CSV table of C-alpha atoms in Angstrom, one decimal:
chain,number,residue,atom,x,y,z
A,1,MET,CA,122.1,68.0,115.3
A,2,SER,CA,125.8,67.9,115.4
A,3,ARG,CA,129.0,66.9,113.5
A,4,GLY,CA,128.0,63.2,114.8
A,5,VAL,CA,124.7,63.7,112.9
A,6,VAL,CA,126.2,63.0,109.4
A,7,GLY,CA,128.6,60.4,108.7
A,8,ALA,CA,129.2,59.1,112.2
A,9,ARG,CA,128.8,55.8,113.9
A,10,THR,CA,125.6,54.9,115.5
A,11,VAL,CA,125.5,55.7,119.0
A,12,ALA,CA,125.5,52.4,121.2
A,13,ALA,CA,122.3,52.1,123.0
A,14,ASP,CA,122.6,49.0,124.9
A,15,ASP,CA,121.3,48.9,128.4
A,16,CYS,CA,120.1,52.6,128.1
A,17,PRO,CA,116.8,53.2,129.0
A,18,LEU,CA,116.8,56.9,127.9
A,19,ALA,CA,117.7,55.6,124.4
A,20,ASP,CA,114.8,52.9,124.6
A,21,GLU,CA,112.3,55.4,125.7
A,22,ALA,CA,113.2,57.9,122.9
A,23,SER,CA,113.0,55.0,120.3
A,24,GLU,CA,109.6,54.3,121.4
A,25,VAL,CA,108.7,57.9,121.0
A,26,LEU,CA,110.3,58.1,117.7
A,27,ARG,CA,108.1,55.0,116.5
A,28,ASP,CA,104.8,56.4,117.8
A,29,VAL,CA,105.4,59.8,116.3
A,30,CYS,CA,106.4,58.6,112.8
A,31,GLU,CA,103.5,56.2,112.8
A,32,ARG,CA,101.2,59.1,113.4
A,33,LEU,CA,102.6,61.3,110.6
A,34,GLY,CA,102.7,58.4,108.0
A,35,LEU,CA,106.8,58.2,108.4
A,36,ASP,CA,108.7,55.2,108.2
A,37,ALA,CA,111.1,54.8,111.2
A,38,THR,CA,112.2,51.7,110.1
A,39,GLY,CA,116.0,51.5,110.2
A,40,ALA,CA,116.5,54.8,112.2
A,41,ARG,CA,119.9,55.3,113.7
A,42,LEU,CA,120.3,57.0,116.9
A,43,LEU,CA,123.2,59.4,116.2
A,44,ARG,CA,123.4,61.3,119.5
A,45,LEU,CA,122.0,61.0,123.0
A,46,ARG,CA,122.8,64.2,125.3
A,47,SER,CA,120.3,67.1,125.8
A,48,ASN,CA,118.5,65.4,122.8
A,49,ALA,CA,118.0,62.1,121.5
A,50,VAL,CA,118.8,62.6,117.7
A,51,PHE,CA,118.0,60.1,114.9
A,52,LYS,CA,118.4,60.0,111.3
A,53,LEU,CA,115.5,58.5,109.2
A,54,ARG,CA,115.8,56.8,105.7
A,55,ALA,CA,113.8,59.6,104.4
A,56,ASP,CA,116.8,62.1,104.8
A,57,MET,CA,115.1,63.8,107.9
A,58,VAL,CA,116.7,64.2,111.6
A,59,VAL,CA,114.5,63.9,114.3
A,60,ARG,CA,115.1,65.5,117.9
A,61,ILE,CA,113.5,64.2,121.0
A,62,THR,CA,113.8,66.2,124.1
A,63,THR,CA,112.9,65.4,127.7
A,64,ASP,CA,113.4,69.1,128.7
A,65,PRO,CA,110.1,70.2,130.3
A,66,ASP,CA,110.4,73.8,128.9
A,67,ALA,CA,110.9,72.5,125.3
A,68,VAL,CA,107.2,72.9,124.2
A,69,THR,CA,107.2,76.5,125.1
A,70,ARG,CA,110.7,77.2,123.8
A,71,LEU,CA,110.9,75.3,120.7
A,72,PRO,CA,108.3,77.1,118.4
A,73,VAL,CA,110.7,80.0,118.8
A,74,VAL,CA,113.7,78.0,117.8
A,75,LEU,CA,111.9,76.6,114.6
A,76,ALA,CA,111.1,80.1,113.8
A,77,VAL,CA,114.5,81.7,114.1
A,78,ALA,CA,116.3,78.9,112.2
A,79,ARG,CA,113.6,79.3,109.4
A,80,TRP,CA,114.1,83.0,109.5
A,81,LEU,CA,117.7,82.8,109.3
A,82,ALA,CA,118.0,80.1,106.6
A,83,ASP,CA,115.5,82.5,104.7
A,84,ARG,CA,118.0,85.3,104.9
A,85,GLY,CA,120.9,83.2,103.3
A,86,PHE,CA,122.6,82.5,106.6
A,87,PRO,CA,123.9,78.9,106.7
A,88,ALA,CA,121.6,77.5,109.5
A,89,VAL,CA,119.8,74.0,109.1
A,90,ARG,CA,116.1,74.4,108.9
A,91,PRO,CA,113.1,72.5,110.1
A,92,VAL,CA,111.2,70.1,107.8
A,93,ASP,CA,108.5,72.7,106.9
A,94,GLU,CA,106.4,70.0,105.3
A,95,ILE,CA,105.4,68.5,108.7
A,96,PRO,CA,102.9,70.7,110.3
A,97,GLY,CA,102.1,71.3,114.0
A,98,GLN,CA,106.0,71.2,115.3
A,99,PRO,CA,106.9,70.9,117.9
A,100,ILE,CA,104.9,67.7,118.5
A,101,VAL,CA,104.5,66.5,122.2
A,102,HIS,CA,104.1,62.7,122.9
A,103,ASP,CA,104.2,61.2,126.2
A,104,GLY,CA,106.2,64.1,127.8
A,105,ARG,CA,108.6,64.3,124.9
A,106,THR,CA,109.1,67.2,122.6
A,107,VAL,CA,109.7,66.1,118.9
A,108,THR,CA,111.1,68.5,116.0
A,109,PHE,CA,111.9,67.3,112.5
A,110,TRP,CA,114.9,69.0,110.8
A,111,ARG,CA,116.4,68.6,107.2
A,112,TYR,CA,119.2,66.1,106.9
A,113,VAL,CA,122.6,67.9,105.7
A,114,ARG,CA,125.1,65.6,104.0
A,115,SER,CA,128.6,66.8,105.2
A,116,THR,CA,132.1,65.3,105.0
A,117,GLY,CA,135.2,65.5,107.3
A,118,ARG,CA,135.6,67.9,110.0
A,119,PRO,CA,134.9,71.6,110.0
A,120,THR,CA,137.7,73.9,111.5
A,121,THR,CA,137.7,76.3,114.4
A,122,ARG,CA,138.5,79.1,112.0
A,123,GLN,CA,135.4,78.4,110.1
A,124,LEU,CA,133.4,78.3,113.4
A,125,GLY,CA,134.9,81.9,113.9
A,126,ARG,CA,133.7,83.2,110.8
A,127,VAL,CA,130.3,82.0,111.2
A,128,LEU,CA,129.6,83.4,114.7
A,129,ARG,CA,131.2,86.7,113.5
A,130,SER,CA,128.4,86.6,110.8
A,131,LEU,CA,125.8,85.4,113.2
A,132,HIS,CA,126.4,88.0,115.7
A,133,GLY,CA,126.2,90.6,113.1
A,134,GLU,CA,122.7,89.7,112.2
A,135,PRO,CA,119.8,91.7,113.7
A,136,VAL,CA,117.8,90.3,116.5
A,137,PRO,CA,114.9,88.6,114.9
A,138,PRO,CA,111.2,89.8,115.2
A,139,MET,CA,110.3,87.2,117.7
A,140,ALA,CA,109.9,86.6,121.4
A,141,LEU,CA,113.4,85.2,121.9
A,142,ARG,CA,114.4,84.4,125.5
A,143,ARG,CA,117.4,86.6,127.3
A,144,LEU,CA,120.3,84.9,128.4
A,145,THR,CA,120.2,86.2,131.9
A,146,ASP,CA,120.9,83.3,134.0
A,147,PRO,CA,123.0,80.6,132.1
A,148,LEU,CA,123.0,78.1,135.2
A,149,ALA,CA,119.3,78.0,135.7
A,150,GLU,CA,118.9,74.6,134.1
A,151,VAL,CA,121.7,73.4,136.3
A,152,ARG,CA,120.3,74.7,139.2
A,153,HIS,CA,116.9,72.9,138.3
A,154,ALA,CA,118.6,69.8,137.6
A,155,VAL,CA,120.3,69.8,141.1
A,156,GLU,CA,117.1,70.4,142.9
A,157,HIS,CA,115.2,67.6,141.1
A,158,ALA,CA,118.1,64.9,141.0
A,159,VAL,CA,116.3,63.5,144.1
A,160,GLU,CA,114.7,60.3,142.9
A,161,PRO,CA,114.7,57.8,145.7
A,162,GLY,CA,117.5,55.1,145.1
A,163,ALA,CA,118.7,57.0,142.0
A,164,GLY,CA,122.0,57.7,143.6
A,165,VAL,CA,122.6,60.5,141.2
A,166,LEU,CA,124.0,63.1,143.7
A,167,THR,CA,124.9,62.8,147.4
A,168,ASP,CA,123.9,65.3,149.9
A,169,ASP,CA,127.3,66.6,150.1
A,170,GLN,CA,127.5,66.8,146.3
A,171,ARG,CA,124.1,68.5,146.1
A,172,ALA,CA,124.9,71.2,148.9
A,173,TRP,CA,128.4,72.0,147.1
A,174,LEU,CA,126.8,72.5,143.9
A,175,ARG,CA,124.1,74.7,145.3
A,176,ASP,CA,126.7,76.8,146.8
A,177,ARG,CA,128.9,77.0,143.9
A,178,ILE,CA,125.9,77.8,141.4
A,179,GLU,CA,124.9,80.8,143.8
A,180,GLU,CA,128.5,82.0,143.9
A,181,LEU,CA,129.0,81.8,140.0
A,182,THR,CA,125.6,83.3,139.3
A,183,GLY,CA,126.5,86.3,141.3
A,184,ARG,CA,129.8,86.6,139.7
A,185,TRP,CA,128.1,86.4,136.1
A,186,LEU,CA,125.8,89.2,136.8
A,187,ASP,CA,128.7,91.3,137.8
A,188,LEU,CA,130.4,90.6,134.2
A,189,ASP,CA,130.8,93.5,132.0
A,190,THR,CA,129.6,92.4,128.6
A,191,GLY,CA,128.8,94.2,125.7
A,192,SER,CA,125.7,95.0,123.8
A,193,PRO,CA,123.4,91.6,123.3
A,194,VAL,CA,123.4,89.9,120.2
A,195,LEU,CA,121.6,86.9,118.6
A,196,LEU,CA,123.2,84.0,120.3
A,197,HIS,CA,123.4,80.3,118.9
A,198,GLY,CA,123.8,79.2,122.6
A,199,ASP,CA,125.6,76.2,122.1
A,200,ALA,CA,128.4,77.2,119.4
A,201,TRP,CA,130.5,74.2,119.9
A,202,ILE,CA,132.6,72.7,116.9
A,203,ASP,CA,130.3,69.7,116.9
A,204,ASN,CA,127.4,71.8,115.9
A,205,LEU,CA,129.1,73.0,112.6
A,206,LEU,CA,128.5,70.9,109.5
A,207,ARG,CA,131.2,70.8,106.9
A,208,LEU,CA,129.6,70.5,103.4
A,209,HIS,CA,131.0,68.6,100.4
A,210,ASP,CA,131.8,71.9,98.6
A,211,GLY,CA,133.8,73.1,101.7
A,212,HIS,CA,131.3,75.5,103.2
A,213,VAL,CA,129.6,75.0,106.6
A,214,MET,CA,126.2,75.1,108.2
A,215,LEU,CA,125.3,75.6,111.8
A,216,CYS,CA,122.8,73.2,113.3
A,217,ASP,CA,121.4,72.5,116.8
A,218,TRP,CA,119.6,75.9,117.6
A,219,ASP,CA,117.9,74.8,120.8
A,220,GLY,CA,119.8,77.2,122.8
A,221,VAL,CA,119.1,80.4,120.5
A,222,ALA,CA,118.9,83.4,122.7
A,223,VAL,CA,119.6,87.3,123.0
A,224,GLY,CA,122.6,87.7,125.1
A,225,PRO,CA,126.2,88.5,125.5
A,226,ARG,CA,128.4,87.1,122.6
A,227,GLU,CA,131.0,86.0,125.1
A,228,TRP,CA,128.5,83.1,125.7
A,229,ASP,CA,128.9,81.8,122.3
A,230,LEU,CA,132.7,82.4,122.1
A,231,VAL,CA,133.6,80.7,125.4
A,232,HIS,CA,132.5,77.3,124.0
A,233,THR,CA,135.7,76.9,121.9
A,234,TYR,CA,138.2,78.3,124.8
A,235,HIS,CA,136.4,75.4,127.1
A,236,GLY,CA,137.0,72.9,124.4
A,237,GLN,CA,140.8,73.4,124.7
A,238,ARG,CA,140.4,73.5,128.7
A,239,ARG,CA,138.2,70.1,128.8
A,240,PHE,CA,137.8,68.5,125.3
A,241,GLY,CA,140.9,68.2,123.5
A,242,LEU,CA,141.0,71.2,121.2
A,243,SER,CA,144.4,72.7,120.8
A,244,ALA,CA,146.0,76.1,121.6
A,245,ALA,CA,146.2,76.5,117.7
A,246,ASP,CA,142.5,75.6,117.2
A,247,VAL,CA,141.9,78.5,119.6
A,248,ASP,CA,144.1,80.9,118.2
A,249,ASP,CA,142.5,80.3,114.8
A,250,PHE,CA,139.1,80.8,116.1
A,251,ALA,CA,140.2,84.1,117.9
A,252,ARG,CA,141.8,85.4,114.8
A,253,ALA,CA,138.6,84.4,112.5
A,254,TYR,CA,136.1,86.1,115.0
A,255,GLY,CA,138.3,89.1,115.2
A,256,SER,CA,138.9,89.4,119.1
A,257,ASP,CA,140.3,87.0,121.6
A,258,LEU,CA,138.1,86.3,124.7
A,259,ARG,CA,141.3,85.4,126.7
A,260,LEU,CA,142.0,89.1,126.8
A,261,TRP,CA,138.7,90.0,128.4
A,262,PRO,CA,138.6,90.6,132.2
A,263,GLY,CA,135.8,88.4,132.5
A,264,TYR,CA,137.3,85.4,131.0
A,265,SER,CA,138.2,83.2,134.1
A,266,THR,CA,134.7,83.8,135.5
A,267,LEU,CA,133.0,82.7,132.3
A,268,MET,CA,135.2,79.6,131.9
A,269,GLU,CA,134.1,78.6,135.4
A,270,VAL,CA,130.3,79.2,134.6
A,271,ARG,CA,130.8,77.2,131.7
A,272,ASP,CA,132.3,74.4,133.6
A,273,MET,CA,129.4,74.4,135.8
A,274,TYR,CA,126.9,74.5,133.0
A,275,ALA,CA,128.5,71.4,131.5
A,276,VAL,CA,127.6,69.3,134.5
A,277,GLY,CA,123.8,69.8,134.2
A,278,ILE,CA,122.9,67.4,131.3
A,279,HIS,CA,124.7,64.6,133.0
A,280,ILE,CA,122.7,65.4,136.2
A,281,ARG,CA,119.6,65.1,134.2
A,282,ASN,CA,120.6,61.9,132.2
A,283,ALA,CA,122.4,59.9,134.8
A,284,VAL,CA,119.3,57.9,135.8
A,285,GLY,CA,118.5,56.7,132.2
A,286,ASP,CA,122.1,56.7,130.4
A,287,PRO,CA,125.1,54.7,131.2
A,288,PHE,CA,127.6,57.2,129.8
A,289,SER,CA,126.2,60.1,131.9
A,290,ARG,CA,126.5,57.8,135.1
A,291,GLN,CA,130.1,57.3,134.1
A,292,GLU,CA,131.0,61.0,133.3
A,293,LEU,CA,129.1,62.9,136.0
A,294,PRO,CA,131.6,61.7,138.7
A,295,ARG,CA,134.4,62.5,136.6
A,296,ARG,CA,133.3,66.1,136.1
A,297,LEU,CA,132.2,66.6,139.8
A,298,ASP,CA,135.6,65.2,141.2
A,299,SER,CA,137.5,67.7,139.0
A,300,LEU,CA,135.2,70.6,139.8
A,301,THR,CA,135.4,69.9,143.7
A,302,ARG,CA,139.1,69.7,143.6
A,303,GLY,CA,139.5,72.8,141.7
A,304,ASP,CA,141.3,70.9,138.9
A,305,GLY,CA,140.5,73.4,135.6
A,306,HIS,CA,142.5,70.9,133.3
A,307,ALA,CA,141.1,67.6,133.6
A,308,ARG,CA,140.1,66.0,130.5
A,309,TRP,CA,136.3,65.4,130.2
A,310,TYR,CA,134.5,63.4,127.4
A,311,MET,CA,131.6,63.6,124.8
A,312,ALA,CA,131.1,60.2,124.6
A,313,ALA,CA,132.7,56.9,126.2
A,314,PRO,CA,136.6,57.0,125.4
A,315,ALA,CA,137.4,54.2,122.8
């Protein structure tokens, strides 16, 4: 889920095979469980297809081949945090057997949270400070040791004949750049590992009607350096339209400023590369990814660290 899950426009899905496939999986799984999928709205299509059901549930459908082994821990951590009073969206406990696998897709059901307005980066900073103060839960959580693993996998498998996702030159450049950045990541001097959200972007924070906030989209939960959660907001200024004031508010609320850390530049470059992977994976079936991928690759290969990127097609 994201900020777009509640109160946002339905994602346009015309001429989008990826959305069509996800909709078919949604109908089949809901029929199997005795749930009504009529009128379901597609709210987001990136690493997951996210639907809102009339029954106040959010359904997340992923094509990640590792999801079936990763998501049981994700579900368990979200429940564990919610039970501790941390503001985390929790799964729908009444639906057994999650995650559910159907036609190579992995499906989870989450409680729908009604929200209003946009949360602030100050609220995000406070929530992450609280999360990073939590103990590591007693579960077999993955360790974030190689943040570019999924991008590397996407580059090596974007070879479908006729797909035209990557040229040979682009693939060669990406391989070399990923190798370089991975080496620089391993040399970073980070602090003690903490419980990470893994995708701590402002869009994954929901602002409730009472002004409180709730953190959602726990697919990237892991144990690793806190800097990985923090960099999303700074990267948001670099690429996605956040202001310097937004970043200043975030840093004050969290209690430290990542810009003062010696590894800041490397981490921003790693995050840039990470943000390409989803569009390599989705380009065959998603028109927006086909449009956005060349934009991001062009700015990276030119060394343009400030070109604007987009989460959805510009209006």
